[in-house]
GROMACS .gro file of C-alpha atoms in nm:
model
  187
    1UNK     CA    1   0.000   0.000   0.000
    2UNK     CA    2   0.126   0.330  -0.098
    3UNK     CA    3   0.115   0.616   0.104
    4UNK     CA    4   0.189   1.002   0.077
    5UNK     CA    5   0.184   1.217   0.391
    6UNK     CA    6   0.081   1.600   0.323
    7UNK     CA    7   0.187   1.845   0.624
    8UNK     CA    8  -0.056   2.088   0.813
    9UNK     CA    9  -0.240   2.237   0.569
   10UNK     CA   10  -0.586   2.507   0.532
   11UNK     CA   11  -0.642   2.783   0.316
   12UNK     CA   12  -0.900   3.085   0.405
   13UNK     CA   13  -1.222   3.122   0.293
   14UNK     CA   14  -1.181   3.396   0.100
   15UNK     CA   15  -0.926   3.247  -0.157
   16UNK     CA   16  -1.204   2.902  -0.135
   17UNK     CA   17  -1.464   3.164  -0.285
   18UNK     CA   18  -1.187   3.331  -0.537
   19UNK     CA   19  -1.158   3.005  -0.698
   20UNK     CA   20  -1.538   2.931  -0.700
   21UNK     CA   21  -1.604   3.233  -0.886
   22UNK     CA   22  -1.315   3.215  -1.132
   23UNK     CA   23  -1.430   2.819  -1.203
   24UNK     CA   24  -1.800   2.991  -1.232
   25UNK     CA   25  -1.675   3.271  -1.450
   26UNK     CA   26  -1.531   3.077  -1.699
   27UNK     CA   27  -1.873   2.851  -1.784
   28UNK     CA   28  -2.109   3.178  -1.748
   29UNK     CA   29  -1.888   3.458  -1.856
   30UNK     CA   30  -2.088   3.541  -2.163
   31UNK     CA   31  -2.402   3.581  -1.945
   32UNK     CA   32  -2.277   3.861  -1.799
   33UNK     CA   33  -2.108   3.986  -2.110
   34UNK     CA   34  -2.361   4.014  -2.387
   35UNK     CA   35  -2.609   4.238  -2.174
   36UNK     CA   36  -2.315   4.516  -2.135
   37UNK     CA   37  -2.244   4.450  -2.489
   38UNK     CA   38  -2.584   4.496  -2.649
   39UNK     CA   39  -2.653   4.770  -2.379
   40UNK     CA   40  -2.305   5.005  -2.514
   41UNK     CA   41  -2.435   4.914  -2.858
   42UNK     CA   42  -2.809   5.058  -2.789
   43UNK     CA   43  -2.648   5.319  -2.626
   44UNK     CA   44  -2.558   5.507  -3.006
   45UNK     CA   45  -2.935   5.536  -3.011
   46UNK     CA   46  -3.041   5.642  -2.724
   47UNK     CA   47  -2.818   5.734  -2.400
   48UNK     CA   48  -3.040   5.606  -2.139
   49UNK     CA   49  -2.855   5.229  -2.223
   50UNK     CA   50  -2.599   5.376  -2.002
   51UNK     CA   51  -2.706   5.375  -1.719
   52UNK     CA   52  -2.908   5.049  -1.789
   53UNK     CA   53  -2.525   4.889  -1.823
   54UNK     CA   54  -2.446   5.070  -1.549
   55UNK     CA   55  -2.751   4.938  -1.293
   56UNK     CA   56  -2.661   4.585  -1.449
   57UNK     CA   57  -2.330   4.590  -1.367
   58UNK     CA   58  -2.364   4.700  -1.030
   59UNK     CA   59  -2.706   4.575  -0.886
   60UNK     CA   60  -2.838   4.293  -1.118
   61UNK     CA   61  -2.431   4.121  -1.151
   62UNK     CA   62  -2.368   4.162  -0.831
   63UNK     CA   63  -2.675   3.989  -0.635
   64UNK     CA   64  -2.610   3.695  -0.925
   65UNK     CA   65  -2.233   3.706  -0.774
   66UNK     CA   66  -2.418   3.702  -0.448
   67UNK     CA   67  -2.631   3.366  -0.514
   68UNK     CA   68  -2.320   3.208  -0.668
   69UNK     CA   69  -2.083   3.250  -0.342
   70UNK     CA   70  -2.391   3.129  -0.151
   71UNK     CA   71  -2.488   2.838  -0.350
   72UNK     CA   72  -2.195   2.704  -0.449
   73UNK     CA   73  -1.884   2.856  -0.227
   74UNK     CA   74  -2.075   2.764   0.080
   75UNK     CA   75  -2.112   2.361   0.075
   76UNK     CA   76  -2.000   2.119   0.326
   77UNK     CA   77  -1.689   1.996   0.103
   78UNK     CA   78  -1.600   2.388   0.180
   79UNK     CA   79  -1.437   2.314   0.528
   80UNK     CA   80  -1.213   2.057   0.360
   81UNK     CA   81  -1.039   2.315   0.194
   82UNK     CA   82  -1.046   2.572   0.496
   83UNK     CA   83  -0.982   2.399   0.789
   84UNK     CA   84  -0.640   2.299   0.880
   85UNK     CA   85  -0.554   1.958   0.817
   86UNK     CA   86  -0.328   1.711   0.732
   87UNK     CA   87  -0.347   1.516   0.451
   88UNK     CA   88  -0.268   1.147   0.395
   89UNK     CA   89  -0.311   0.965  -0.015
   90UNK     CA   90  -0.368   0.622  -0.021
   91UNK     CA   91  -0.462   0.375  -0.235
   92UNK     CA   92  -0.816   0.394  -0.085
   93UNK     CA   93  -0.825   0.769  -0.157
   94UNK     CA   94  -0.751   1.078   0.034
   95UNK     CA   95  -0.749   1.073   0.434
   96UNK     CA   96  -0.801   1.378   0.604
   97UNK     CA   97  -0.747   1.454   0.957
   98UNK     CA   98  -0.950   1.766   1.037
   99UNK     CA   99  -0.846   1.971   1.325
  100UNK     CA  100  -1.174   2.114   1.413
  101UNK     CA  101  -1.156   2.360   1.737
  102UNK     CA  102  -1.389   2.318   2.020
  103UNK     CA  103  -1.487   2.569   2.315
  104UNK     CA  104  -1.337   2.503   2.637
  105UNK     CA  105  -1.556   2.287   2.838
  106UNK     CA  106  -1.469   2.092   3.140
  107UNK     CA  107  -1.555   1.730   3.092
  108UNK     CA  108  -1.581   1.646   3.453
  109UNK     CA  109  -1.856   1.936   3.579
  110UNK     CA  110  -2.006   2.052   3.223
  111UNK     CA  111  -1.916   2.410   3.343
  112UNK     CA  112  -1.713   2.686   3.079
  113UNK     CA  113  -1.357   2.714   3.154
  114UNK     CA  114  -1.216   3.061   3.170
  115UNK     CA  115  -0.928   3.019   2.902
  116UNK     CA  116  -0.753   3.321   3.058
  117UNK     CA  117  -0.492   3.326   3.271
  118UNK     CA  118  -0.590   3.500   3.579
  119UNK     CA  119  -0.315   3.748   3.580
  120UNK     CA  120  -0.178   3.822   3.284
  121UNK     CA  121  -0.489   3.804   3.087
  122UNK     CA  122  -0.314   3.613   2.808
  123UNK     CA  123  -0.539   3.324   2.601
  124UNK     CA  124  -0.410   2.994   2.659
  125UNK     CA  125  -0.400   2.747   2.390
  126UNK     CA  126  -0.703   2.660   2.131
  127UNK     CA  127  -0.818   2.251   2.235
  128UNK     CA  128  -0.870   2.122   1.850
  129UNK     CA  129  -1.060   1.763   1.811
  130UNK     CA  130  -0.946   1.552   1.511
  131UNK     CA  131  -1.213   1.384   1.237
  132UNK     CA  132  -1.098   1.182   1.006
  133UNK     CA  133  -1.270   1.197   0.670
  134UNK     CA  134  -1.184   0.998   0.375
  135UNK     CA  135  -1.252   1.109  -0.003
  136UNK     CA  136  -1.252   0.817  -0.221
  137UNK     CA  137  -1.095   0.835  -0.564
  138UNK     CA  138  -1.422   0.801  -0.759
  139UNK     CA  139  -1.543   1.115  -0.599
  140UNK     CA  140  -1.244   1.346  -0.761
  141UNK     CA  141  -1.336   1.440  -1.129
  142UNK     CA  142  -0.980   1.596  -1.210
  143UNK     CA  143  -0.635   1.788  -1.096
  144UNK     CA  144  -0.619   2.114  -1.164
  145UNK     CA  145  -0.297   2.359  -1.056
  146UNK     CA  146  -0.327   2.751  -0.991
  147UNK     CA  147  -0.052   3.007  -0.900
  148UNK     CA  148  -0.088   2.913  -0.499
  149UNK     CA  149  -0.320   2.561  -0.475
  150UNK     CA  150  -0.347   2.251  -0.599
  151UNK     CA  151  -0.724   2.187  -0.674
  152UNK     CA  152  -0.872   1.825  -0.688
  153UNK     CA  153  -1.210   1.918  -0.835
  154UNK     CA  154  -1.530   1.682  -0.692
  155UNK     CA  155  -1.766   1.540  -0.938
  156UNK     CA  156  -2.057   1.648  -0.752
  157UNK     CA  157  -2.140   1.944  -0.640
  158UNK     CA  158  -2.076   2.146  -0.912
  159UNK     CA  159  -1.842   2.419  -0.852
  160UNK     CA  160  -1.685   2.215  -0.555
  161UNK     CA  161  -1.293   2.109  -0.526
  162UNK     CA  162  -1.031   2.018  -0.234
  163UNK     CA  163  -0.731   2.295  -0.231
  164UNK     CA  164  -0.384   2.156  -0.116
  165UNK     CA  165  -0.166   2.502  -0.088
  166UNK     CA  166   0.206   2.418  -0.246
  167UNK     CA  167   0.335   2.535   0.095
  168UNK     CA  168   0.215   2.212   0.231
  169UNK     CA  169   0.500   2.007   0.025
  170UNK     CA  170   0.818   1.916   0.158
  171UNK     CA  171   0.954   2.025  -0.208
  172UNK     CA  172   0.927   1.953  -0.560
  173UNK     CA  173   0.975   1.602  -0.551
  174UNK     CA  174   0.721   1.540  -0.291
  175UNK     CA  175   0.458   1.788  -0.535
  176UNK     CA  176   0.572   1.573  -0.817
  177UNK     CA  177   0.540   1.241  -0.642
  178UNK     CA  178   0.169   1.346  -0.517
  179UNK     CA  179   0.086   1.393  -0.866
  180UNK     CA  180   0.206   1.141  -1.025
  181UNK     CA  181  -0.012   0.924  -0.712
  182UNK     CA  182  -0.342   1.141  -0.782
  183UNK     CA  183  -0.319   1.100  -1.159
  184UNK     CA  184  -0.286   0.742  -1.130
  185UNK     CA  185  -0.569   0.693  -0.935
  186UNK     CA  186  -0.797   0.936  -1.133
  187UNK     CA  187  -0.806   0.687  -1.463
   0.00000   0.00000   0.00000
């Protein structure tokens, strides 16, 4: 059984949603194109097109933009991407364990700790709980590589994909040997 071990890893939210819209933007960009277009055009005729391209582009685009982050950026296979992890491929598929944080409770009494130290006021340490989740091969439609992330793109939901930053390799030859791992298990 061959194994690949992926260091802490997470990115943020915002750059999850970046790469939602850019993977929506390049299926739907004409949607939002040909309404500016044929408004400028109508504008020669009569000037009032203006400032129907204008209200388009910043009202009618923008809740669309709106539904898109909601409907899409915000699924459950979102906290893959976002919360820190590490990563382990096998030949089952891809084992994450998620370090999800907790509030401070005391497990004895059910009461809140204070996670304060009395006298200094400074926060003591964040308790984290581990899940393991495991993506299966069949579930990963294909590889995709940006400037900052590796993106394994689900089949379903639409839209959807697992981001490994590069940062999280040991080097190029780890990267390359990850690859070379993913692609063979993706025919």
């Amino acid at each position: 059984m061959n194994t690949i071990y992926i260091r802490e890893c997470g990115i943020s939210m915002g750059q999850y949603l970046l790469y939602t819209l850019k993977e929506y933007m390049k299926s739907w960009w004409w949607a939002y194109v040909l309404p500016l277009a044929l408004c400028v055009f109508l504008s020669m005729v009569n000037i009032n097109f203006i400032f129907v391209a204008v209200i388009l582009f910043f009202l009618v685009f923008t809740m669309i933009l709106f539904f898109v982050v909601i409907y899409y950026g915000i699924v459950p296979e979102c906290r893959y991407s976002t919360l820190r992890k590490n990563i382990q491929l096998c030949d089952d598929g891809i084992i994450l364990h998620l370090k999800k944080p907790v509030s401070m409770v005391d497990e004895d009494s059910g009461n809140e700790q204070d996670d304060t130290n009395k006298e200094s006021d400074i926060v003591i340490a964040q308790k984290y709980v581990i899940e393991e989740v495991l993506i299966k091969w069949r579930n990963i439609k294909q590889v995709k590589g940006t400037d900052e992330c590796l993106l394994l793109v689900f089949k379903k939901p639409r839209y959807s994909f697992f981001a490994i930053p590069y940062e999280a390799f040991d080097g190029e030859t780890h990267l390359k040997e990850t690859l070379s791992m993913i692609r063979f298990n993706l025919r």
